[in-house]
GROMACS .gro file of C-alpha atoms in nm:
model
  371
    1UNK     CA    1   0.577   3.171  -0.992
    2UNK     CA    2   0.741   2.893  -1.238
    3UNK     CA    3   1.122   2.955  -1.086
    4UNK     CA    4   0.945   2.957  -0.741
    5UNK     CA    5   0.803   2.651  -0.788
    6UNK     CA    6   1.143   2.479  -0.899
    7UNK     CA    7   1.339   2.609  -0.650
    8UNK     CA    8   1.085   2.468  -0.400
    9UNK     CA    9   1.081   2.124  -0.581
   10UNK     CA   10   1.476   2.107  -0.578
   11UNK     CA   11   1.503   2.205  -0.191
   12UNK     CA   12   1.220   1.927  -0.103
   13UNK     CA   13   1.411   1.639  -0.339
   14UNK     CA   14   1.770   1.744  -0.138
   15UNK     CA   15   1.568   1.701   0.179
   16UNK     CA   16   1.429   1.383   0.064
   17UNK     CA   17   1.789   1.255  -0.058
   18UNK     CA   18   1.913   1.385   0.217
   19UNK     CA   19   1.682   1.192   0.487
   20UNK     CA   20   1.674   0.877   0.307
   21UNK     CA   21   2.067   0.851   0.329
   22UNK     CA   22   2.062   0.912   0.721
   23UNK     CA   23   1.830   0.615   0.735
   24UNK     CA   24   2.126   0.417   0.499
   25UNK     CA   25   2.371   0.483   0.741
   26UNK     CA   26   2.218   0.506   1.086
   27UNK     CA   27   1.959   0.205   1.035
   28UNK     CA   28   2.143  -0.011   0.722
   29UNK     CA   29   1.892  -0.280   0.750
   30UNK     CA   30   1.610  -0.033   0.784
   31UNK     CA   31   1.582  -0.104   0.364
   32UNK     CA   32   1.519  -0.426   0.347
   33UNK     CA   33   1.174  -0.402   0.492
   34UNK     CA   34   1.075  -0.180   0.255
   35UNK     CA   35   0.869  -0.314  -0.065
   36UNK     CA   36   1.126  -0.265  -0.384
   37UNK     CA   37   0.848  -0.222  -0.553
   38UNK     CA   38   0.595   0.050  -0.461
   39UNK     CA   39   0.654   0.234  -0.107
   40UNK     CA   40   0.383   0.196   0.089
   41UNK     CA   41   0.143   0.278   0.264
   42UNK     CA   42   0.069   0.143   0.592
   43UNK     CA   43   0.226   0.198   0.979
   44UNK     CA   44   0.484   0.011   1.137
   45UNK     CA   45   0.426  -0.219   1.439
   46UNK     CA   46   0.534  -0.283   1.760
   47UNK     CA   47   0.576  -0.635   1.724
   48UNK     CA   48   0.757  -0.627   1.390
   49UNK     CA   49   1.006  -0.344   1.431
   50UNK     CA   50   1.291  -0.526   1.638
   51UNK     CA   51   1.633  -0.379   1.659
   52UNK     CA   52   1.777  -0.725   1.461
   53UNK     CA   53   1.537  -0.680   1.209
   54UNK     CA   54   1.745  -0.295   1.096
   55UNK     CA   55   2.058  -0.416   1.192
   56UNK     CA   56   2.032  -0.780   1.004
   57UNK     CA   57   2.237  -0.930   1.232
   58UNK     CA   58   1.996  -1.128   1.435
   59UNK     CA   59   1.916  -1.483   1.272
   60UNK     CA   60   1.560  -1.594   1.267
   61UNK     CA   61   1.480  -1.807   1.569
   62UNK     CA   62   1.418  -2.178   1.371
   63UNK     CA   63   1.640  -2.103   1.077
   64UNK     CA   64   1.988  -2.254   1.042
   65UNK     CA   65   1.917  -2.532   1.299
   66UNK     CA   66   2.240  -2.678   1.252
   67UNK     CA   67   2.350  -2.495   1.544
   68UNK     CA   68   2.284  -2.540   1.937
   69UNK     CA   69   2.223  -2.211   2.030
   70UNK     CA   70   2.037  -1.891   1.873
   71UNK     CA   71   2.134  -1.502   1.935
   72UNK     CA   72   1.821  -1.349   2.080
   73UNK     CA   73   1.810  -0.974   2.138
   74UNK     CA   74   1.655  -0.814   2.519
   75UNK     CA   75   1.289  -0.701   2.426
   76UNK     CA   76   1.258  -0.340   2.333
   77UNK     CA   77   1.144  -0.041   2.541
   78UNK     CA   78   0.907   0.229   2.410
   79UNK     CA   79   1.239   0.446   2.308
   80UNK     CA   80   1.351   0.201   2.097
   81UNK     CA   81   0.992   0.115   1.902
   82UNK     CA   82   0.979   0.477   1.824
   83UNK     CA   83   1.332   0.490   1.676
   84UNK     CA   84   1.279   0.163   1.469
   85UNK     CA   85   0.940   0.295   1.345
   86UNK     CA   86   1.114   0.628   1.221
   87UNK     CA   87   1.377   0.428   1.051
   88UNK     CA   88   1.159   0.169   0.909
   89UNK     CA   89   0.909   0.421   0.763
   90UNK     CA   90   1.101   0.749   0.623
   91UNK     CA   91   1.159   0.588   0.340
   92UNK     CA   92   0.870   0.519   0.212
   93UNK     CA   93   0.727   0.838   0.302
   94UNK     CA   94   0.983   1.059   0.128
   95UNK     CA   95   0.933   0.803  -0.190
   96UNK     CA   96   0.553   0.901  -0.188
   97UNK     CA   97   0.621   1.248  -0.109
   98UNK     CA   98   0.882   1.268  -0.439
   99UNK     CA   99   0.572   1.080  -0.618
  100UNK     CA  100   0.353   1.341  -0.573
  101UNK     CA  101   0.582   1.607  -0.710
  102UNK     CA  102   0.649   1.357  -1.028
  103UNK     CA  103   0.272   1.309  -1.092
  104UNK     CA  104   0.175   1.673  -1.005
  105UNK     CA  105   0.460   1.729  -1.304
  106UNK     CA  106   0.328   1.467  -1.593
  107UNK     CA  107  -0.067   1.569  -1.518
  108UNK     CA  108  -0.154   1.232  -1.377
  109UNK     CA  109  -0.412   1.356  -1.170
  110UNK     CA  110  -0.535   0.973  -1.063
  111UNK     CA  111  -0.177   0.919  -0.980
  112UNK     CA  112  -0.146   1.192  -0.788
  113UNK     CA  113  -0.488   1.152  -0.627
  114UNK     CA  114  -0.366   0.823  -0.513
  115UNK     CA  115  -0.029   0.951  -0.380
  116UNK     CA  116  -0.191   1.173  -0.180
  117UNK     CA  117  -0.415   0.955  -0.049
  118UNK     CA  118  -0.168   0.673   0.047
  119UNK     CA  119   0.072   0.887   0.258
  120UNK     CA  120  -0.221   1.078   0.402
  121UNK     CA  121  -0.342   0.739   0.534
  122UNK     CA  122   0.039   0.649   0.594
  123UNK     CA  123   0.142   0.923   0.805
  124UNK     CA  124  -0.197   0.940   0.993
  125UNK     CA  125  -0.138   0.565   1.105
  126UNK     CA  126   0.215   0.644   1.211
  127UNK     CA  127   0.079   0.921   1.368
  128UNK     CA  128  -0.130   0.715   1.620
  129UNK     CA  129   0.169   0.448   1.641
  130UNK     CA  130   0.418   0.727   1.770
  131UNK     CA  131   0.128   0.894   1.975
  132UNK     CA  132   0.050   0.557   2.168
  133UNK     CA  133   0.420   0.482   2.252
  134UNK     CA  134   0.531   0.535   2.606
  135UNK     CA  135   0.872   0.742   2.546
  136UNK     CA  136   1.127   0.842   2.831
  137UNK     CA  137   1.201   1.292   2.859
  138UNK     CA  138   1.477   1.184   2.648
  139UNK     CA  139   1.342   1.125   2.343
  140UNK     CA  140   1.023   1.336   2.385
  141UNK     CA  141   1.179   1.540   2.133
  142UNK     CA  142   1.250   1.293   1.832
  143UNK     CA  143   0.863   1.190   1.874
  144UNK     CA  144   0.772   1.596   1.847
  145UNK     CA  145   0.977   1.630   1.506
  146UNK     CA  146   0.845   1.281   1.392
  147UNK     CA  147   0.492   1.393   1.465
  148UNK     CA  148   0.541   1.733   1.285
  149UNK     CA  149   0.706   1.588   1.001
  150UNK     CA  150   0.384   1.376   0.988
  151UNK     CA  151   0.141   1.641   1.019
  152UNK     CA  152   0.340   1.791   0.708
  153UNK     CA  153   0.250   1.532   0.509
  154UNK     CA  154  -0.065   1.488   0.603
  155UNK     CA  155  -0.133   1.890   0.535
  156UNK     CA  156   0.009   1.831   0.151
  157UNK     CA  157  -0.152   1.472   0.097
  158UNK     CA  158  -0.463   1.639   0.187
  159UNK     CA  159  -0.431   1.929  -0.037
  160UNK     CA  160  -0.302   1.747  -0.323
  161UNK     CA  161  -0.589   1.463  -0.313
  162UNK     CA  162  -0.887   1.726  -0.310
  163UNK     CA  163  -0.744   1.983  -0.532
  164UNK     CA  164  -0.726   1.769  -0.832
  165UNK     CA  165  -0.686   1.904  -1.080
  166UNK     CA  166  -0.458   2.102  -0.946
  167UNK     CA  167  -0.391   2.516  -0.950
  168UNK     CA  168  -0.055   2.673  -0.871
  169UNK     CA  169  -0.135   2.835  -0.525
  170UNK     CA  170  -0.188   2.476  -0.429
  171UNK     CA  171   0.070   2.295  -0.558
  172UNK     CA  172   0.315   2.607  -0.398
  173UNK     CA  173   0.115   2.498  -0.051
  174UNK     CA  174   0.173   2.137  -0.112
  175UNK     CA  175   0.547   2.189  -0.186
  176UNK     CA  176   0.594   2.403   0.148
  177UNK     CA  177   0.412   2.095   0.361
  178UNK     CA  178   0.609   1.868   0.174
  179UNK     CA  179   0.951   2.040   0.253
  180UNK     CA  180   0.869   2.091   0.594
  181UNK     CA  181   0.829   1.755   0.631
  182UNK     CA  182   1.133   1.617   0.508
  183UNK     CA  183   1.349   1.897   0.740
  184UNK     CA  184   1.171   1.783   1.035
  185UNK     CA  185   1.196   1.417   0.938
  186UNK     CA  186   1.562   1.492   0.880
  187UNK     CA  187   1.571   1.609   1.234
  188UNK     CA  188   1.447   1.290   1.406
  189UNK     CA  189   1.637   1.065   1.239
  190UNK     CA  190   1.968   1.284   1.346
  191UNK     CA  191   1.851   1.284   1.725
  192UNK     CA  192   1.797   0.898   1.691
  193UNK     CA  193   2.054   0.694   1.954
  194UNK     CA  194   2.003   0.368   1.853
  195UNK     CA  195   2.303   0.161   1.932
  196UNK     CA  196   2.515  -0.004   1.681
  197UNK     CA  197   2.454  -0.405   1.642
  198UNK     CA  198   2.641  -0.622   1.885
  199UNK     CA  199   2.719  -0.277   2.134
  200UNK     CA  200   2.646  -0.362   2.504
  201UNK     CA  201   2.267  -0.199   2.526
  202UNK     CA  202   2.212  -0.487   2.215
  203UNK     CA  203   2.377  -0.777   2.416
  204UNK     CA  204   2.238  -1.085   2.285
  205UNK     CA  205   2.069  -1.342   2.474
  206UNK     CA  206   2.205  -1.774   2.417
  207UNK     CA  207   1.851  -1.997   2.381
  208UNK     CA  208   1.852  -2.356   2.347
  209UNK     CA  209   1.707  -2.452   2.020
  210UNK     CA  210   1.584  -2.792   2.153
  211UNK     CA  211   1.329  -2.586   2.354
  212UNK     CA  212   1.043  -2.545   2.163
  213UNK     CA  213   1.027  -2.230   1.955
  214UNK     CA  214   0.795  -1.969   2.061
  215UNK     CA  215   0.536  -1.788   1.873
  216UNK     CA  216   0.596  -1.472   1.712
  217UNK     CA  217   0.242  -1.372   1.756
  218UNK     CA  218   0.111  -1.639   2.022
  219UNK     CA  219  -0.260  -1.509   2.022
  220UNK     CA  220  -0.278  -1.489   1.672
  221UNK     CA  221  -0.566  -1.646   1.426
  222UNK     CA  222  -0.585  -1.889   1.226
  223UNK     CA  223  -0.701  -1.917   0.845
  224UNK     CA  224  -1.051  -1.892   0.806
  225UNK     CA  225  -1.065  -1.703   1.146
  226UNK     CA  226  -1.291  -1.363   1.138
  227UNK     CA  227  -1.231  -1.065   1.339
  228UNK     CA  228  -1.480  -0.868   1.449
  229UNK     CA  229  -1.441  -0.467   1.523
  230UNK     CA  230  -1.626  -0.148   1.509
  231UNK     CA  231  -1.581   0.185   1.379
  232UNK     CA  232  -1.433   0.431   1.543
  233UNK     CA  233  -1.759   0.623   1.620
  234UNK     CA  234  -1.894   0.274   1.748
  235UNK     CA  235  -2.202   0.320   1.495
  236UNK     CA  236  -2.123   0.049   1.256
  237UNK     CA  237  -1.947  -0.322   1.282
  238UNK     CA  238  -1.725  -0.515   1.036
  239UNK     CA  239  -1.541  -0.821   1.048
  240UNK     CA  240  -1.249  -0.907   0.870
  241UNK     CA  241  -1.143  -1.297   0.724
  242UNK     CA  242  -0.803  -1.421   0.588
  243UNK     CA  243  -0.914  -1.685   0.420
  244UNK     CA  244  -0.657  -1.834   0.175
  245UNK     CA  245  -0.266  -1.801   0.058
  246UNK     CA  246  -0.087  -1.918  -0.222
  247UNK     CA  247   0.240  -1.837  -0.408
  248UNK     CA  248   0.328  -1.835  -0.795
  249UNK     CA  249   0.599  -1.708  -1.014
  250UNK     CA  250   0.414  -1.464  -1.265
  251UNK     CA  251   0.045  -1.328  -1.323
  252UNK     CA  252  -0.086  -1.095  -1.576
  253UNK     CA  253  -0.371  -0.815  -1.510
  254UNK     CA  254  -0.695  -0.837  -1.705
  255UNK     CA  255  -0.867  -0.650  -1.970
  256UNK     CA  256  -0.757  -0.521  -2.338
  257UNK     CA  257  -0.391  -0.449  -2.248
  258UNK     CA  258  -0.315  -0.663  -2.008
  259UNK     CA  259   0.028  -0.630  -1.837
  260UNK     CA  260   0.264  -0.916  -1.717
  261UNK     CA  261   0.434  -0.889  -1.351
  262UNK     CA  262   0.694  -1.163  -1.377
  263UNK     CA  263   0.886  -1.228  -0.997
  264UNK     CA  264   1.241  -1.125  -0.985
  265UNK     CA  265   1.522  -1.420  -0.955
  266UNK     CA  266   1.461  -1.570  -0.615
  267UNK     CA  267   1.168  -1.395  -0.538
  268UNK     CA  268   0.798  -1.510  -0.544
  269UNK     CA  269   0.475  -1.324  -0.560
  270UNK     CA  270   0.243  -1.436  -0.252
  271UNK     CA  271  -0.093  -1.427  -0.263
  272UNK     CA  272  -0.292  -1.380   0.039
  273UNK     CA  273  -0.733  -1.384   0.037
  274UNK     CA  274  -0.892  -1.096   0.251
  275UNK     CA  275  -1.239  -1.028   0.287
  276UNK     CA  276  -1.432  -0.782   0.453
  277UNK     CA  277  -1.804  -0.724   0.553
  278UNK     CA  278  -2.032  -0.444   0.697
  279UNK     CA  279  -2.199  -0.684   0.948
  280UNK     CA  280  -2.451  -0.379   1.035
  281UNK     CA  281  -2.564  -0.049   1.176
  282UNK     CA  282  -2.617   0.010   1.579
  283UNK     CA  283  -2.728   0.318   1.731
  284UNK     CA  284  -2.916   0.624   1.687
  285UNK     CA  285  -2.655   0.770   1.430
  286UNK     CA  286  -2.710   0.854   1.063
  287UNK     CA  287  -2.387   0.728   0.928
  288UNK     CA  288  -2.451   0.416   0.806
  289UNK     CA  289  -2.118   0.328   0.585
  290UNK     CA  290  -1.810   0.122   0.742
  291UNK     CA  291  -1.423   0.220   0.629
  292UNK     CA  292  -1.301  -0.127   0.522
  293UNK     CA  293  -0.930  -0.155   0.580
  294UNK     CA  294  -0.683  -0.041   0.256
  295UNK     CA  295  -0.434  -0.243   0.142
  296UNK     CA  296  -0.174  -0.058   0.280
  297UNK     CA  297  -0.361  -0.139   0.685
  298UNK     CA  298  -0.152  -0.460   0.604
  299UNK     CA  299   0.210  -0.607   0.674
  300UNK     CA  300   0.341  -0.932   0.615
  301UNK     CA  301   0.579  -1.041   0.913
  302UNK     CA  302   0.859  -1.354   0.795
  303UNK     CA  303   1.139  -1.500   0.977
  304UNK     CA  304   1.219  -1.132   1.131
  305UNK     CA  305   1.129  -0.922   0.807
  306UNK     CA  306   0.858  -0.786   0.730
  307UNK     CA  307   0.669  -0.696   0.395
  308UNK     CA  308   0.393  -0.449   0.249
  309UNK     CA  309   0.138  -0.530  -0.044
  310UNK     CA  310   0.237  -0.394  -0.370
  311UNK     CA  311   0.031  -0.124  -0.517
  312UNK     CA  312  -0.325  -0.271  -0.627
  313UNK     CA  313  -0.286  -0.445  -0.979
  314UNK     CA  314  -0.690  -0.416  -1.014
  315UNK     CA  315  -0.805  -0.733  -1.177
  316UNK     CA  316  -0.575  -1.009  -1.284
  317UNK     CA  317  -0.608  -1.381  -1.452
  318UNK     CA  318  -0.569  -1.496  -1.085
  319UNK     CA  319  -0.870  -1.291  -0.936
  320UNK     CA  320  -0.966  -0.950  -0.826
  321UNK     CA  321  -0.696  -0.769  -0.623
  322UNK     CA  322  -0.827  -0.650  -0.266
  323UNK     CA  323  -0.816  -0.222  -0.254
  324UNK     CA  324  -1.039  -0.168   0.068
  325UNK     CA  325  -1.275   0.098   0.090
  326UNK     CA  326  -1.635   0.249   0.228
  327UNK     CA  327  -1.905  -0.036   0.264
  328UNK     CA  328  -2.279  -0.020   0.271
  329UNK     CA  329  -2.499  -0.238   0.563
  330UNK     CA  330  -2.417  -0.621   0.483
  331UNK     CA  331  -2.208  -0.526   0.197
  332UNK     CA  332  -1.842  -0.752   0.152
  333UNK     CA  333  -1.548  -0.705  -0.106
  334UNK     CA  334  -1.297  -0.960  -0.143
  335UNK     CA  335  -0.941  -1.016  -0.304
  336UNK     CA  336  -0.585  -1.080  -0.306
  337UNK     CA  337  -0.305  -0.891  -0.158
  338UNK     CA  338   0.023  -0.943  -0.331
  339UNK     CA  339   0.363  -0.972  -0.152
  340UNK     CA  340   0.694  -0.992  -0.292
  341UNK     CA  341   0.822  -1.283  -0.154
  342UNK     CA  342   1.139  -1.507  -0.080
  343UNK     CA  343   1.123  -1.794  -0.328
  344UNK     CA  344   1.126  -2.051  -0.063
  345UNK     CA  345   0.841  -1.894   0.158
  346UNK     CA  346   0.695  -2.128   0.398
  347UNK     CA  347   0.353  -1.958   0.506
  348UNK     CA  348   0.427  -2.199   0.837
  349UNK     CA  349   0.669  -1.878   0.962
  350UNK     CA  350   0.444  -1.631   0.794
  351UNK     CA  351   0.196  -1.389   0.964
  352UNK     CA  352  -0.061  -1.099   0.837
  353UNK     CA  353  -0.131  -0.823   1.059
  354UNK     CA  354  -0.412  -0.560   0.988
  355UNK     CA  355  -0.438  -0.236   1.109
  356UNK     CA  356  -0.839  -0.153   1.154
  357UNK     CA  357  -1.109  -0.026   1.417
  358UNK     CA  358  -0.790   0.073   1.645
  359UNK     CA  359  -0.676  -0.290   1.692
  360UNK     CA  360  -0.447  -0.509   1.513
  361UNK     CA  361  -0.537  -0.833   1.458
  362UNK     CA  362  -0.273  -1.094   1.338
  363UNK     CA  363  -0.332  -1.418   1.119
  364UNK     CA  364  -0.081  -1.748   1.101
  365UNK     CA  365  -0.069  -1.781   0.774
  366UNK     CA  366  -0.029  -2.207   0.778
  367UNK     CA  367  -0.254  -2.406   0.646
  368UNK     CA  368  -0.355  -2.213   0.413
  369UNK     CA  369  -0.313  -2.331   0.067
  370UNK     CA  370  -0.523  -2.283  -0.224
  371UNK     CA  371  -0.790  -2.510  -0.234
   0.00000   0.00000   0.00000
């Protein structure tokens, strides 16, 4: 059963390894919106996943002003939203699929609850993303291995987070999921076409930069702003605030050994303020508690990159961190989200988007310092 086991954990880690390095070299850029830190957790969006932001060729429209003109790329189809959300995403869900073998192995069974959880509630989002995209015969089949490779993970995260702690028969399930998921990943990412940066389907666009810049998110709310949604069964409402931002160099968590997280040279740690309340109970039903949005619903979009929260610090000298979870009637948590930031962030370019209630609500994040 032991030498079973191994062999099944080496065949899913050369899947993993090998998956990961067909993102490297048919999306390079598709790595640099992934958090260095902790993978995570949370689905890719329409709106954030342009084909400049994986190839990082495309400059930032309002950076490097100097010049007259800016390269804008033609607005994507459905094909090509499904392709950047494969890229964008494998990694992080081999990284959490590896994690769950590694905790599984040391006997961290909150660890590996965790895990499980995070790319159950990864791969589940993705799931809807991929399901909701409008996709030409062509690449029917890249969604169909993307969505299996999903379901995969979703089988094994599920396993994993209710069988702790855990029993062989399980973990040999898990495993089998888990490689599964990786070949079939493996297999959309080979049938991807994107083109190559600066090929003739990619042909850029010249805007005058004396026109005023546009919007990434035109509709989007402002600090302070609540949004209002309901569960998916329509039985309970919640409303969700961003509220306040703020950036620093270094923090430290609370309590008897408390741990320093000092940012990396160039880098900042951004600190975002989300609340959110169970506004009440409609209906005739007996379910009476609201899902709050994790921390992993949320991605930070900047000057074409975008950014998810690093794993939950729990409490910290600066305030509570924000985790999400199930909320009584009239019942609110609040915290921070941390991002990983450029040193130089100007929140003036920055924007939050949540995924929650089947909608996905976007915040500006200017004007909103710490008070």
């Amino acid at each position: 059963m032991a030498a079973r086991s191994s062999h099944a954990v080496v065949l899913l880690v050369a899947g993993c390894i090998g998956a990961i390095l067909l993102v490297h070299f048919l999306f390079p850029g598709a790595f640099a919106a992934v958090s260095p830190y902790h993978p995570a957790n949370g689905s890719g969006t329409d709106r954030a996943l342009e084909i400049g932001d994986l190839s990082g060729d495309a400059p930032p429209l309002g950076v490097g002003a100097e010049n007259s003109t800016v390269l804008l790329l033609e607005p994507m189809n459905d094909d090509e939203r499904l392709e950047a959300l494969i890229a964008s995403t494998s990694v992080p869900l081999l990284e959490l699929s590896v994690g769950q073998i590694y905790s599984a192995h040391i006997r961290d069974d909150a660890a590996l609850r965790d895990r499980a959880a995070d790319i159950r509630s990864l791969a589940g989002s993705l799931r809807s993303d991929a399901l909701a995209l409008e996709v030409s015969p062509e690449v029917t089949s890249v969604r169909s291995d993307f969505i299996a490779a999903l379901d995969e993970f979703i089988a094994a995260g599920t396993l994993l987070e209710r069988s702790v702690p855990l029993n062989r028969s399980v973990l040999d399930e898990a495993l089998g999921h888990q490689i599964l998921g990786a070949e079939h990943l493996s297999d959309a990412l080979l049938d991807c076409k994107s083109p190559p940066a600066g090929s003739p389907d990619t042909e850029p666009v010249p805007m005058n930069l004396m026109a005023k810049p546009v919007p990434a998110f035109p509709d989007a709310l402002q600090i302070g702003e609540r949004f209002c949604y309901d569960d998916a069964s329509g039985a309970n409402s919640g409303s969700l605030i961003v509220s306040q931002v703020r950036t620093l160099q270094s923090f430290h968590t609370a309590g008897l050994k408390p741990e320093k997280y000092a940012a990396k040279p160039g880098e900042s740690f951004l600190l975002v303020t989300i609340k959110a309340t169970h506004l009440g109970h409609k209906g005739d039903g007996t379910n009476y508690r609201l899902q709050s949005p994790r921390e992993n619903a949320f991605t930070l979009h900047y000057l074409g990159e975008t950014y998810r929260p690093i794993a939950s610090p729990g409490p910290t000298n600066q305030g509570g961190s924000y985790s999400g979870g199930a909320l009584g009637r009239h019942e609110s948590i609040s915290g921070y989200l941390f991002f990983e930031v450029p040193e130089d962030f100007d929140p003036s370019h920055a924007y939050l988007e949540a995924s929650v209630g089947g909608s996905r609500p976007v915040w500006h994040l200017a004007g909103g310092g710490a008070a």
